[in-house]
Short mmCIF file of C-alpha atoms in Angstrom, two decimals:
data_model
loop_
_atom_site.label_atom_id
_atom_site.label_comp_id
_atom_site.label_asym_id
_atom_site.label_seq_id
_atom_site.Cartn_x
_atom_site.Cartn_y
_atom_site.Cartn_z
CA MET A 17 2.12 38.57 -4.23
CA PHE A 18 0.86 36.38 -1.22
CA ARG A 19 -2.62 37.76 -1.83
CA ARG A 20 -2.24 36.47 -5.49
CA TYR A 21 -1.22 33.36 -4.44
CA MET A 22 -4.08 33.07 -2.13
CA ARG A 23 -6.38 33.70 -4.61
CA LEU A 24 -4.98 31.28 -7.19
CA LEU A 25 -5.12 28.64 -4.30
CA ARG A 26 -8.92 29.16 -3.93
CA VAL A 27 -9.72 29.01 -7.39
CA ARG A 28 -7.79 25.87 -7.90
CA LEU A 29 -9.57 24.45 -4.52
CA ARG A 30 -12.95 25.26 -6.60
CA ALA A 31 -11.53 23.59 -9.84
CA SER A 32 -10.81 20.20 -7.73
CA SER A 33 -14.36 20.33 -6.09
CA LEU A 34 -16.24 20.79 -9.24
CA LEU A 35 -14.05 18.27 -10.97
CA ALA A 36 -14.76 15.86 -8.20
CA MET A 37 -18.54 16.48 -8.27
CA GLN A 38 -18.77 15.82 -11.56
CA TYR A 39 -18.25 12.26 -11.81
CA GLN A 40 -20.71 11.39 -9.12
CA ALA A 41 -20.62 7.74 -8.78
CA ASP A 42 -16.61 8.27 -8.01
CA PHE A 43 -17.32 11.07 -5.97
CA LEU A 44 -19.67 8.52 -3.69
CA LEU A 45 -17.44 5.63 -3.84
CA ASP A 46 -14.47 7.96 -2.94
CA GLY A 47 -16.11 8.69 0.16
CA LEU A 48 -17.41 5.02 1.03
CA ILE A 49 -13.84 3.89 0.15
CA SER A 50 -12.13 6.60 2.36
CA VAL A 51 -14.54 5.36 5.48
CA PHE A 52 -13.37 2.15 5.03
CA TRP A 53 -9.76 2.90 4.73
CA MET A 54 -10.00 4.41 8.17
CA ALA A 55 -11.86 1.56 9.62
CA SER A 56 -9.15 -1.13 8.25
CA ALA A 57 -6.75 1.21 9.71
CA LEU A 58 -7.92 0.43 13.21
CA VAL A 59 -8.06 -3.28 12.95
CA PRO A 60 -4.52 -4.14 13.85
CA LEU A 61 -4.80 -1.91 16.38
CA PHE A 62 -7.82 -3.81 17.86
CA VAL A 63 -5.97 -7.22 17.32
CA VAL A 64 -2.96 -6.15 18.98
CA PHE A 65 -4.82 -4.63 22.23
CA GLN A 66 -7.39 -7.73 22.43
CA ASN A 67 -5.95 -8.21 25.74
CA ALA A 68 -7.02 -4.62 27.11
CA GLN A 69 -4.33 -4.57 29.87
CA ARG A 70 -1.46 -4.77 27.56
CA GLN A 71 0.80 -2.16 26.65
CA ILE A 72 3.48 -1.96 23.93
CA GLU A 73 6.78 -0.34 24.79
CA GLY A 74 4.92 1.72 27.43
CA TRP A 75 1.91 2.91 25.32
CA SER A 76 -1.62 1.72 26.30
CA PHE A 77 -4.80 1.35 23.93
CA GLY A 78 -6.16 4.56 24.49
CA GLU A 79 -2.65 6.40 23.94
CA SER A 80 -2.01 4.39 20.78
CA LEU A 81 -5.35 5.56 19.42
CA LEU A 82 -4.01 9.21 19.83
CA VAL A 83 -1.00 8.18 17.33
CA ILE A 84 -3.64 6.29 15.05
CA GLY A 85 -5.53 9.65 15.39
CA TRP A 86 -2.57 11.91 13.95
CA PHE A 87 -1.97 9.12 11.24
CA THR A 88 -5.57 9.43 10.08
CA LEU A 89 -5.06 13.14 9.90
CA LEU A 90 -2.02 13.25 8.04
CA GLN A 91 -3.12 10.45 5.50
CA GLY A 92 -6.22 12.48 5.02
CA ILE A 93 -3.91 15.42 4.14
CA LEU A 94 -1.38 13.21 2.11
CA GLU A 95 -4.22 11.66 0.06
CA GLY A 96 -6.20 14.32 -0.40
CA ALA A 97 -4.07 17.50 -0.80
CA ILE A 98 -0.56 16.35 -1.59
CA ASN A 99 -0.77 13.09 -3.63
CA PRO A 100 -3.20 13.60 -6.35
CA SER A 101 -1.49 17.22 -7.46
CA LEU A 102 2.16 15.59 -7.08
CA GLN A 103 0.91 12.57 -9.11
CA GLY A 104 0.37 14.99 -11.79
CA VAL A 105 3.59 16.04 -12.04
CA VAL A 106 4.91 12.81 -12.88
CA GLU A 107 2.29 12.37 -15.39
CA HIS A 108 3.37 16.03 -16.67
CA ILE A 109 7.21 14.85 -16.90
CA ARG A 110 6.16 11.66 -18.64
CA LYS A 111 3.88 13.44 -21.35
CA GLY A 112 6.28 16.02 -21.52
CA THR A 113 3.50 18.74 -20.64
CA LEU A 114 5.42 20.20 -17.71
CA ASP A 115 6.60 22.56 -20.45
CA PHE A 116 3.35 24.38 -20.12
CA VAL A 117 3.12 24.45 -16.33
CA LEU A 118 6.65 26.15 -16.48
CA LEU A 119 5.87 28.83 -18.69
CA LYS A 120 3.10 29.99 -16.54
CA PRO A 121 4.02 33.16 -14.66
CA ALA A 122 3.65 31.65 -11.23
CA ASP A 123 6.03 29.82 -9.23
CA ALA A 124 6.04 26.17 -10.62
CA GLN A 125 6.28 24.24 -7.61
CA PHE A 126 3.40 26.24 -6.28
CA LEU A 127 1.51 25.57 -9.52
CA VAL A 128 2.28 21.56 -9.18
CA SER A 129 1.47 21.16 -5.94
CA THR A 130 -2.18 22.60 -5.86
CA GLU A 131 -3.17 21.03 -9.18
CA ASN A 132 -5.57 18.91 -7.89
CA PHE A 133 -7.52 17.79 -4.48
CA LEU A 134 -9.52 15.02 -3.38
CA PRO A 135 -12.29 17.15 -1.09
CA TRP A 136 -13.85 13.76 0.13
CA ARG A 137 -10.40 13.03 2.35
CA ALA A 138 -11.56 16.05 4.52
CA LEU A 139 -13.71 12.92 6.23
CA ASN A 140 -10.39 11.83 7.56
CA LEU A 141 -10.25 14.95 9.73
CA VAL A 142 -13.66 14.06 11.41
CA ALA A 143 -12.51 10.57 11.83
CA ALA A 144 -9.20 11.53 13.52
CA LEU A 145 -11.60 13.83 15.86
CA ILE A 146 -13.54 10.81 16.82
CA ILE A 147 -10.39 8.56 17.24
CA PHE A 148 -8.73 11.40 19.56
CA GLY A 149 -12.24 11.74 21.42
CA TYR A 150 -12.45 8.17 22.05
CA GLY A 151 -8.87 7.71 22.93
CA PHE A 152 -9.18 10.23 25.67
CA HIS A 153 -12.46 8.81 27.20
CA LEU A 154 -10.17 5.68 27.50
CA ILE A 155 -7.22 7.51 29.21
CA GLY A 156 -9.88 9.03 31.34
CA ARG A 157 -8.95 12.54 31.00
CA ALA A 158 -8.73 15.39 28.78
CA PRO A 159 -5.46 16.74 26.85
CA SER A 160 -4.36 20.19 28.44
CA LEU A 161 -4.68 23.32 26.56
CA PRO A 162 -1.01 23.62 26.14
CA GLY A 163 -0.64 20.46 25.06
CA VAL A 164 -3.19 20.98 22.05
CA ALA A 165 -1.42 24.20 21.28
CA ILE A 166 1.64 22.55 20.98
CA SER A 167 0.13 19.67 19.27
CA LEU A 168 -1.21 22.17 16.75
CA VAL A 169 2.52 23.58 15.75
CA LEU A 170 3.37 19.98 15.41
CA LEU A 171 0.83 19.47 12.90
CA GLY A 172 2.34 22.26 10.87
CA THR A 173 5.81 20.50 10.95
CA SER A 174 4.49 17.20 10.01
CA VAL A 175 2.87 18.74 6.97
CA LEU A 176 5.74 20.46 5.97
CA LEU A 177 7.89 16.90 6.54
CA LEU A 178 5.73 15.42 4.55
CA TYR A 179 5.31 17.72 1.83
CA SER A 180 9.27 18.06 1.52
CA LEU A 181 9.46 14.20 1.50
CA TRP A 182 7.08 14.38 -1.51
CA ILE A 183 8.67 17.04 -3.33
CA LEU A 184 12.08 14.93 -2.95
CA THR A 185 10.28 11.85 -4.20
CA VAL A 186 9.11 13.84 -7.17
CA CYS A 187 12.57 15.29 -7.86
CA ALA A 188 13.45 11.77 -8.27
CA ALA A 189 10.87 11.43 -10.85
CA PHE A 190 13.23 13.58 -12.96
CA TYR A 191 15.83 11.39 -13.03
CA VAL A 192 14.00 7.72 -13.06
CA VAL A 193 11.15 8.18 -15.82
CA LYS A 194 8.85 5.61 -14.75
CA VAL A 195 7.89 6.56 -11.35
CA ASP A 196 3.81 6.07 -11.27
CA ASN A 197 4.44 3.36 -8.30
CA LEU A 198 6.91 5.91 -6.17
CA THR A 199 3.23 6.82 -5.01
CA TYR A 200 2.71 3.55 -3.88
CA LEU A 201 6.31 3.16 -2.37
CA PHE A 202 5.76 6.44 -0.28
CA SER A 203 2.51 5.54 1.13
CA SER A 204 3.37 2.06 2.07
CA ILE A 205 6.63 3.44 4.09
CA PHE A 206 4.25 6.04 5.39
CA ASP A 207 2.27 3.32 6.95
CA ALA A 208 4.82 2.52 9.52
CA ALA A 209 3.61 5.98 11.13
CA ARG A 210 0.59 4.26 12.53
CA TRP A 211 2.43 2.79 15.54
CA PRO A 212 4.30 4.60 18.31
CA ALA A 213 7.89 4.95 17.08
CA SER A 214 9.07 3.60 20.05
CA VAL A 215 8.03 0.12 18.76
CA PHE A 216 10.81 0.41 16.09
CA ARG A 217 14.21 -0.33 17.31
CA GLY A 218 17.84 -0.60 15.44
CA VAL A 219 18.23 0.32 11.79
CA LEU A 220 14.49 1.23 11.20
CA ALA A 221 14.62 3.65 14.74
CA PHE A 222 17.12 5.44 13.09
CA VAL A 223 15.80 5.44 9.36
CA PHE A 224 12.38 6.54 11.15
CA THR A 225 13.88 9.46 13.17
CA PHE A 226 16.27 10.76 10.77
CA VAL A 227 16.04 9.65 7.25
CA ILE A 228 12.31 9.47 6.71
CA PRO A 229 10.96 11.22 10.02
CA LEU A 230 7.82 9.13 10.31
CA SER A 231 7.98 9.04 14.20
CA VAL A 232 8.29 12.85 14.16
CA MET A 233 5.04 12.94 12.17
CA THR A 234 2.77 10.99 14.58
CA THR A 235 4.51 10.24 17.88
CA PHE A 236 5.50 13.81 18.54
CA PRO A 237 2.16 15.22 18.38
CA ALA A 238 0.51 12.21 20.18
CA GLU A 239 3.18 12.84 23.12
CA ALA A 240 2.37 16.64 23.23
CA LEU A 241 -1.28 15.84 23.73
CA LEU A 242 -0.41 13.63 26.26
CA GLY A 243 1.76 16.07 27.80
CA ARG A 244 4.81 14.23 28.02
CA LEU A 245 6.65 15.54 25.07
CA PRO A 246 10.22 16.97 25.98
CA TRP A 247 10.59 20.75 24.65
CA THR A 248 13.97 20.04 22.89
CA ALA A 249 11.77 17.52 21.11
CA LEU A 250 9.64 20.33 19.96
CA VAL A 251 12.46 22.53 19.03
CA TRP A 252 14.12 19.66 17.11
CA ALA A 253 10.80 19.05 15.18
CA ILE A 254 10.57 22.43 13.86
CA LEU A 255 14.27 23.11 13.22
CA GLY A 256 14.19 19.68 11.56
CA SER A 257 11.11 20.16 9.34
CA LEU A 258 12.36 23.66 8.29
CA LEU A 259 15.64 22.27 7.35
CA PHE A 260 13.74 19.33 5.16
CA ALA A 261 11.81 21.79 3.55
CA PHE A 262 14.92 24.28 2.52
CA PHE A 263 16.60 20.86 1.31
CA SER A 264 13.42 19.92 -0.90
CA ARG A 265 13.07 23.36 -1.98
CA ARG A 266 16.93 23.57 -3.11
CA MET A 267 16.13 20.33 -5.00
CA TRP A 268 13.13 21.09 -6.76
CA LEU A 269 14.93 24.22 -8.11
CA HIS A 270 17.94 22.01 -8.90
CA SER A 271 15.75 19.29 -10.96
CA ILE A 272 13.87 22.06 -12.38
CA GLY A 273 17.14 23.61 -13.63
CA ARG A 274 18.32 20.06 -15.11
CA TYR A 275 14.85 19.69 -16.65
CA THR A 276 14.83 19.09 -20.10
CA SER A 277 11.38 18.72 -22.00
CA ALA A 278 10.54 15.13 -22.46
CA SER A 279 8.87 15.77 -25.88
CA SER A 280 12.17 17.35 -27.78
CA MET B 12 -6.57 -21.30 -31.15
CA SER B 13 -6.50 -24.59 -30.14
CA VAL B 14 -5.21 -26.07 -26.98
CA ARG B 15 -2.11 -27.35 -28.46
CA GLY B 16 -1.16 -24.20 -30.04
CA THR B 17 -1.48 -22.25 -26.46
CA LEU B 18 0.37 -24.73 -25.40
CA ARG B 19 3.04 -24.07 -27.81
CA ALA B 20 2.74 -20.23 -27.23
CA LEU B 21 3.18 -20.36 -23.77
CA PRO B 22 7.05 -20.88 -23.14
CA THR B 23 7.60 -17.66 -25.84
CA LEU B 24 4.96 -15.75 -23.55
CA LEU B 25 6.87 -16.70 -20.54
CA ARG B 26 10.19 -15.63 -22.03
CA VAL B 27 9.06 -12.43 -23.08
CA GLY B 28 7.41 -11.87 -19.60
CA VAL B 29 10.90 -12.31 -18.31
CA SER B 30 12.79 -9.95 -20.57
CA GLU B 31 10.18 -7.41 -19.77
CA ALA B 32 10.49 -7.78 -16.07
CA VAL B 33 14.17 -7.40 -16.50
CA ALA B 34 13.88 -4.49 -19.03
CA TYR B 35 12.00 -2.69 -16.32
CA ARG B 36 14.20 -4.19 -13.22
CA ALA B 37 14.39 -0.42 -11.49
CA GLU B 38 10.61 -0.35 -11.84
CA MET B 39 10.29 -3.62 -10.29
CA LEU B 40 12.43 -2.49 -7.47
CA VAL B 41 10.27 -0.17 -6.39
CA TRP B 42 7.40 -2.29 -6.18
CA VAL B 43 9.28 -5.05 -4.19
CA LEU B 44 10.32 -2.19 -1.85
CA GLY B 45 6.93 -1.45 -1.55
CA THR B 46 5.98 -4.36 0.15
CA THR B 47 8.00 -4.08 3.12
CA MET B 48 4.82 -4.03 5.21
CA PRO B 49 5.74 -7.59 6.75
CA PHE B 50 9.17 -6.33 8.11
CA ILE B 51 6.94 -3.14 10.14
CA SER B 52 4.44 -5.71 11.12
CA MET B 53 7.59 -7.60 12.41
CA ALA B 54 8.89 -4.73 14.18
CA LEU B 55 5.56 -4.02 15.88
CA TRP B 56 4.60 -7.78 16.88
CA THR B 57 7.84 -8.29 18.37
CA ALA B 58 7.80 -5.53 20.46
CA VAL B 59 4.47 -6.58 21.30
CA ALA B 60 5.51 -10.24 22.31
CA ARG B 61 8.86 -9.09 23.66
CA TYR B 62 7.45 -9.86 27.62
CA GLU B 63 5.03 -12.26 27.05
CA PRO B 64 4.09 -14.54 23.92
CA VAL B 65 0.80 -13.60 22.05
CA GLY B 66 -0.91 -17.30 21.34
CA ARG B 67 1.57 -19.57 20.38
CA TYR B 68 3.71 -16.80 18.84
CA ASP B 69 7.07 -15.81 20.42
CA SER B 70 9.34 -13.13 19.39
CA HIS B 71 11.10 -15.66 17.24
CA GLU B 72 7.85 -17.31 15.89
CA PHE B 73 6.90 -13.60 14.40
CA VAL B 74 10.22 -13.03 12.79
CA ARG B 75 9.74 -16.34 11.09
CA TYR B 76 6.09 -15.49 10.24
CA PHE B 77 6.59 -12.22 8.65
CA LEU B 78 9.87 -13.66 6.97
CA ALA B 79 7.64 -16.32 5.47
CA THR B 80 4.81 -13.39 4.72
CA PHE B 81 7.40 -11.60 2.63
CA VAL B 82 8.31 -14.48 0.56
CA VAL B 83 4.78 -15.43 -0.15
CA ARG B 84 3.71 -11.93 -1.11
CA GLN B 85 6.50 -12.00 -3.55
CA MET B 86 5.55 -15.26 -5.34
CA THR B 87 1.97 -15.04 -5.35
CA GLY B 88 1.75 -11.12 -6.70
CA ALA B 89 -0.21 -10.17 -9.92
CA TYR B 90 -1.37 -6.77 -11.25
CA ALA B 91 -3.50 -8.02 -13.96
CA ALA B 92 -6.11 -5.70 -13.17
CA TRP B 93 -4.63 -2.47 -13.19
CA GLN B 94 -3.28 -3.28 -16.71
CA ILE B 95 -6.53 -4.28 -17.91
CA ASN B 96 -7.92 -1.33 -16.49
CA PHE B 97 -5.33 0.71 -18.33
CA GLU B 98 -5.42 -0.58 -21.51
CA VAL B 99 -9.53 -0.79 -21.78
CA ARG B 100 -9.17 2.76 -21.27
CA GLN B 101 -6.42 3.62 -23.58
CA GLY B 102 -7.96 1.15 -26.11
CA THR B 103 -4.77 -0.78 -26.61
CA LEU B 104 -6.58 -3.65 -25.45
CA ALA B 105 -7.79 -3.82 -29.04
CA MET B 106 -3.71 -4.97 -29.96
CA ARG B 107 -4.00 -8.03 -27.90
CA LEU B 108 -7.19 -9.22 -29.18
CA LEU B 109 -5.61 -9.18 -32.37
CA ARG B 110 -3.21 -11.87 -31.59
CA PRO B 111 -4.39 -15.36 -31.92
CA ILE B 112 -4.55 -16.41 -28.24
CA SER B 113 -6.50 -15.01 -25.69
CA PRO B 114 -5.24 -11.96 -23.74
CA LEU B 115 -5.49 -13.48 -20.44
CA TRP B 116 -2.69 -15.96 -21.29
CA SER B 117 -0.43 -13.02 -21.87
CA TYR B 118 -1.67 -11.39 -18.81
CA ALA B 119 -0.60 -14.67 -16.99
CA ALA B 120 2.43 -14.93 -18.90
CA GLU B 121 3.91 -11.39 -17.93
CA ASN B 122 2.82 -11.37 -14.05
CA LEU B 123 4.76 -14.92 -14.00
CA GLY B 124 7.65 -12.87 -16.00
CA THR B 125 8.93 -11.29 -12.66
CA PHE B 126 9.29 -14.55 -10.76
CA PRO B 127 12.78 -15.23 -11.68
CA LEU B 128 13.87 -11.68 -10.55
CA ARG B 129 11.99 -12.15 -7.38
CA LEU B 130 13.56 -15.34 -6.63
CA PHE B 131 16.76 -13.25 -6.02
CA LEU B 132 15.54 -11.93 -3.20
CA VAL B 133 13.30 -14.51 -1.86
CA VAL B 134 15.74 -17.32 -1.85
CA PRO B 135 18.39 -15.51 0.27
CA LEU B 136 15.76 -14.45 2.46
CA THR B 137 14.43 -17.94 3.17
CA LEU B 138 18.13 -19.33 3.77
CA PHE B 139 18.83 -16.36 6.14
CA SER B 140 15.80 -17.59 7.81
CA VAL B 141 16.81 -21.14 8.26
CA SER B 142 20.13 -20.12 9.40
CA THR B 143 19.08 -17.86 11.91
CA LEU B 144 15.99 -19.43 13.10
CA GLY B 145 16.40 -22.89 12.21
CA THR B 146 14.90 -25.74 9.90
CA ARG B 147 11.17 -25.10 11.04
CA SER B 148 11.25 -21.93 8.82
CA VAL B 149 10.50 -24.59 5.93
CA PRO B 150 8.47 -27.41 5.76
CA GLY B 151 10.03 -30.33 7.39
CA THR B 152 8.38 -33.29 5.29
CA ALA B 153 7.65 -34.23 1.78
CA TRP B 154 4.15 -33.83 1.83
CA GLY B 155 4.78 -30.29 3.69
CA TRP B 156 6.73 -29.09 0.64
CA GLY B 157 4.27 -30.45 -1.34
CA PHE B 158 1.62 -29.05 0.03
CA PHE B 159 3.30 -25.76 0.18
CA LEU B 160 3.79 -25.68 -3.40
CA LEU B 161 0.63 -26.51 -4.19
CA ALA B 162 -0.79 -23.56 -1.53
CA LEU B 163 1.57 -20.97 -3.25
CA VAL B 164 0.07 -22.06 -6.97
CA GLY B 165 -3.53 -21.52 -5.49
CA GLY B 166 -2.81 -18.53 -3.90
CA TRP B 167 -0.87 -17.09 -7.08
CA LEU B 168 -4.04 -18.19 -9.10
CA ILE B 169 -6.68 -16.67 -6.43
CA THR B 170 -4.70 -13.09 -6.74
CA PHE B 171 -4.74 -13.54 -10.66
CA LEU B 172 -8.03 -14.45 -11.21
CA VAL B 173 -9.43 -11.99 -8.65
CA ASN B 174 -6.93 -9.55 -10.79
CA VAL B 175 -9.01 -10.71 -14.14
CA PHE B 176 -12.34 -10.40 -12.50
CA VAL B 177 -12.18 -6.85 -11.27
CA GLY B 178 -10.24 -5.79 -14.18
CA SER B 179 -12.80 -7.06 -16.49
CA LEU B 180 -15.44 -5.04 -14.51
CA SER B 181 -13.67 -1.70 -16.32
CA LEU B 182 -15.16 -3.48 -19.65
CA TYR B 183 -18.91 -2.47 -17.70
CA ILE B 184 -18.13 0.65 -15.89
CA GLU B 185 -15.47 3.34 -16.83
CA SER B 186 -12.75 2.27 -13.91
CA SER B 187 -12.57 -0.48 -11.90
CA ASN B 188 -9.49 0.45 -9.97
CA ARG B 189 -11.81 1.46 -6.92
CA ILE B 190 -12.95 -1.76 -6.51
CA MET B 191 -9.37 -3.34 -6.61
CA ASP B 192 -8.40 -0.81 -4.06
CA LEU B 193 -11.37 -1.93 -1.94
CA TRP B 194 -10.43 -5.58 -2.20
CA PHE B 195 -6.83 -4.86 -1.43
CA ALA B 196 -8.16 -3.33 1.96
CA PHE B 197 -9.72 -6.35 2.95
CA PHE B 198 -7.18 -8.39 1.54
CA LEU B 199 -4.78 -6.56 3.77
CA VAL B 200 -6.60 -7.16 6.95
CA CYS B 201 -8.09 -10.47 6.44
CA SER B 202 -5.40 -12.46 4.58
CA GLY B 203 -2.63 -12.76 7.42
CA TYR B 204 -0.39 -10.60 5.81
CA LEU B 205 -0.51 -7.99 8.45
CA TYR B 206 -0.89 -10.53 11.53
CA PRO B 207 -1.54 -14.27 11.55
CA VAL B 208 -4.91 -15.59 11.27
CA GLU B 209 -4.99 -17.01 14.25
CA LEU B 210 -4.77 -13.66 16.46
CA PHE B 211 -7.97 -12.84 15.54
CA PRO B 212 -10.75 -12.89 17.79
CA PRO B 213 -12.60 -16.75 17.51
CA VAL B 214 -15.89 -15.69 15.99
CA LEU B 215 -14.09 -13.86 12.88
CA ARG B 216 -11.84 -16.50 12.51
CA GLY B 217 -14.30 -18.90 11.52
CA LEU B 218 -15.58 -16.54 8.94
CA LEU B 219 -11.99 -16.20 7.46
CA ASP B 220 -11.67 -19.93 6.69
CA TRP B 221 -14.72 -19.10 4.07
CA LEU B 222 -13.33 -16.12 2.57
CA PRO B 223 -10.70 -16.18 -0.23
CA PHE B 224 -8.43 -13.79 1.32
CA ARG B 225 -6.75 -16.12 3.53
CA TYR B 226 -5.87 -18.30 1.04
CA GLN B 227 -3.68 -15.58 -0.73
CA ILE B 228 -1.16 -15.29 1.77
CA GLY B 229 -2.13 -17.06 5.18
CA LEU B 230 -2.37 -20.57 4.21
CA PRO B 231 0.89 -20.70 2.27
CA VAL B 232 2.82 -19.21 5.18
CA GLU B 233 1.26 -21.35 7.68
CA LEU B 234 2.38 -24.13 5.47
CA MET B 235 5.52 -23.02 5.03
CA THR B 236 6.35 -22.69 8.76
CA ASN B 237 4.57 -25.88 9.91
CA ALA B 238 1.58 -24.68 11.54
CA HIS B 239 -0.65 -27.65 10.76
CA GLY B 240 -1.23 -31.22 10.70
CA PHE B 241 -1.38 -33.43 7.55
CA THR B 242 -5.58 -33.89 7.51
CA GLU B 243 -5.93 -29.93 8.60
CA ALA B 244 -3.35 -28.59 5.87
CA LEU B 245 -5.64 -30.94 3.42
CA GLY B 246 -9.20 -29.51 4.58
CA LEU B 247 -7.67 -25.85 4.19
CA LEU B 248 -5.85 -26.55 0.99
CA GLY B 249 -9.25 -28.26 -0.29
CA ARG B 250 -10.89 -24.88 0.17
CA GLN B 251 -8.43 -22.84 -1.27
CA TRP B 252 -8.75 -24.91 -4.58
CA LEU B 253 -12.40 -24.72 -4.42
CA TRP B 254 -11.85 -20.53 -4.48
CA VAL B 255 -9.79 -21.14 -7.45
CA ALA B 256 -12.44 -23.26 -9.43
CA LEU B 257 -15.12 -20.53 -8.32
CA LEU B 258 -12.80 -17.55 -9.39
CA LEU B 259 -11.75 -19.43 -12.84
CA GLY B 260 -15.51 -19.98 -13.76
CA LEU B 261 -16.67 -16.14 -12.62
CA SER B 262 -13.55 -14.14 -14.15
CA ILE B 263 -13.72 -16.32 -17.43
CA LEU B 264 -17.22 -15.33 -17.50
CA SER B 265 -17.35 -12.04 -16.96
CA TRP B 266 -14.22 -11.58 -19.42
CA LYS B 267 -16.09 -12.95 -22.25
CA ARG B 268 -19.05 -11.24 -21.85
CA GLY B 269 -17.57 -8.07 -21.08
CA LEU B 270 -15.39 -8.35 -24.13
CA LYS B 271 -18.60 -8.06 -26.35
CA ARG B 272 -19.19 -4.83 -25.13
CA PHE B 273 -15.53 -3.40 -25.82
CA ALA B 274 -15.70 -0.72 -28.37
CA ALA B 275 -11.98 0.14 -28.20
CA TYR B 276 -12.36 3.94 -27.78
CA GLY B 277 -9.87 6.23 -27.25
CA GLY B 278 -7.38 4.40 -29.87
#
């Protein structure tokens, strides 16, 4: 069962790569744009920290760079692996072609989640590593080994959270038909994750911790790298993301159950 | 169609635009919710300025600035580039071309049609800003109001004309959406949307005065929050309208030449 799905995933990855190569001009432009986006994401940080001694809420320039690094990495995953496929679902729902997906002998959520990848976004991983390197260079020490291990675990939980949130957004598409802009809404909210969570206070702090757990996704791994993440936070992140994943899966099954083809 | 005919058709076009905006109000709400970035910037910058002000901005000043940014973004929004791209690819642009009035007018009317709905958000927010932060949240003088409104119109025109220009490029290449994305990235960084233009390093600030981005958001916001004296404001407005004129020429030229290549494929 597991092996079959792995093979399916491989086939689909290859198909997307071929598709991406087919339009070469687009392919190059895509690459250029991802590089540009990453660079532009850094500009606000430089503006904030023009005065190099400044700290925001206890985060120095180097430490904030770690948050940006995680943001870049997750953005790459979001835009390269999650967004394109799930945008496809919205299209399927509108055109009524989701029926064909549902008829296939594999899990529908798996099928729609692996429909399309943008291989160029892998560049974000390289950029993130460079940002991490520069950040630690500024801080003046290397991350501890357990810190790295914990942050990798947190990378898993972050991706799971991101994916679950996306599935929930897509479930909304079953109820409101015209939702191409939900993608836009989602990515603009995700943008808040580029800043250390302690920046946000009051209502925003509550929302970004419990409703849309952005702070868990980027600030926690950065703190883990710095070796100052409390153990309880790690446990909560794992439990929380599993809960989110479970909830989004139930919602997906529920929405699919309610789905009546658009064409009929 | 004659100028008089176009003018006569405009009110109807605008009415259609408004009805369309009302019909897709849920979609509009999502768009508006997607422009929450000023609030995130606000949280960030007030945190930065909590202990010492940045330039002339303390926490209050930042709140005022970003509330104004939200208002201005709502009032200067346009999305014609995506419309044009979509319609060129689907071939439905042919329908618009059949009408006896240039599609550019109908795009403008549709984009402007969302205004009345946006006012429901913009007016209360402005009132809130005035009531909590004082009257400096809106222009303090008669000329200030005049300049502010002029800057809003100019800002909208720049945004719309850029949309038309980039959109018309889709008549030459398959899709110009990516070019629009690129423009948008520059816009975010250079327009004063994420932080006041003043906070840029001095070297770049001179460059920003000559680029169009600042005149889409930054200038109206600065005029709304009384950042400039009369002569300075006049100079900046002059540059803004220079960009309007330039983009008007550029977009109409590229649109007209592009249309000759349009073959309504896909339709």
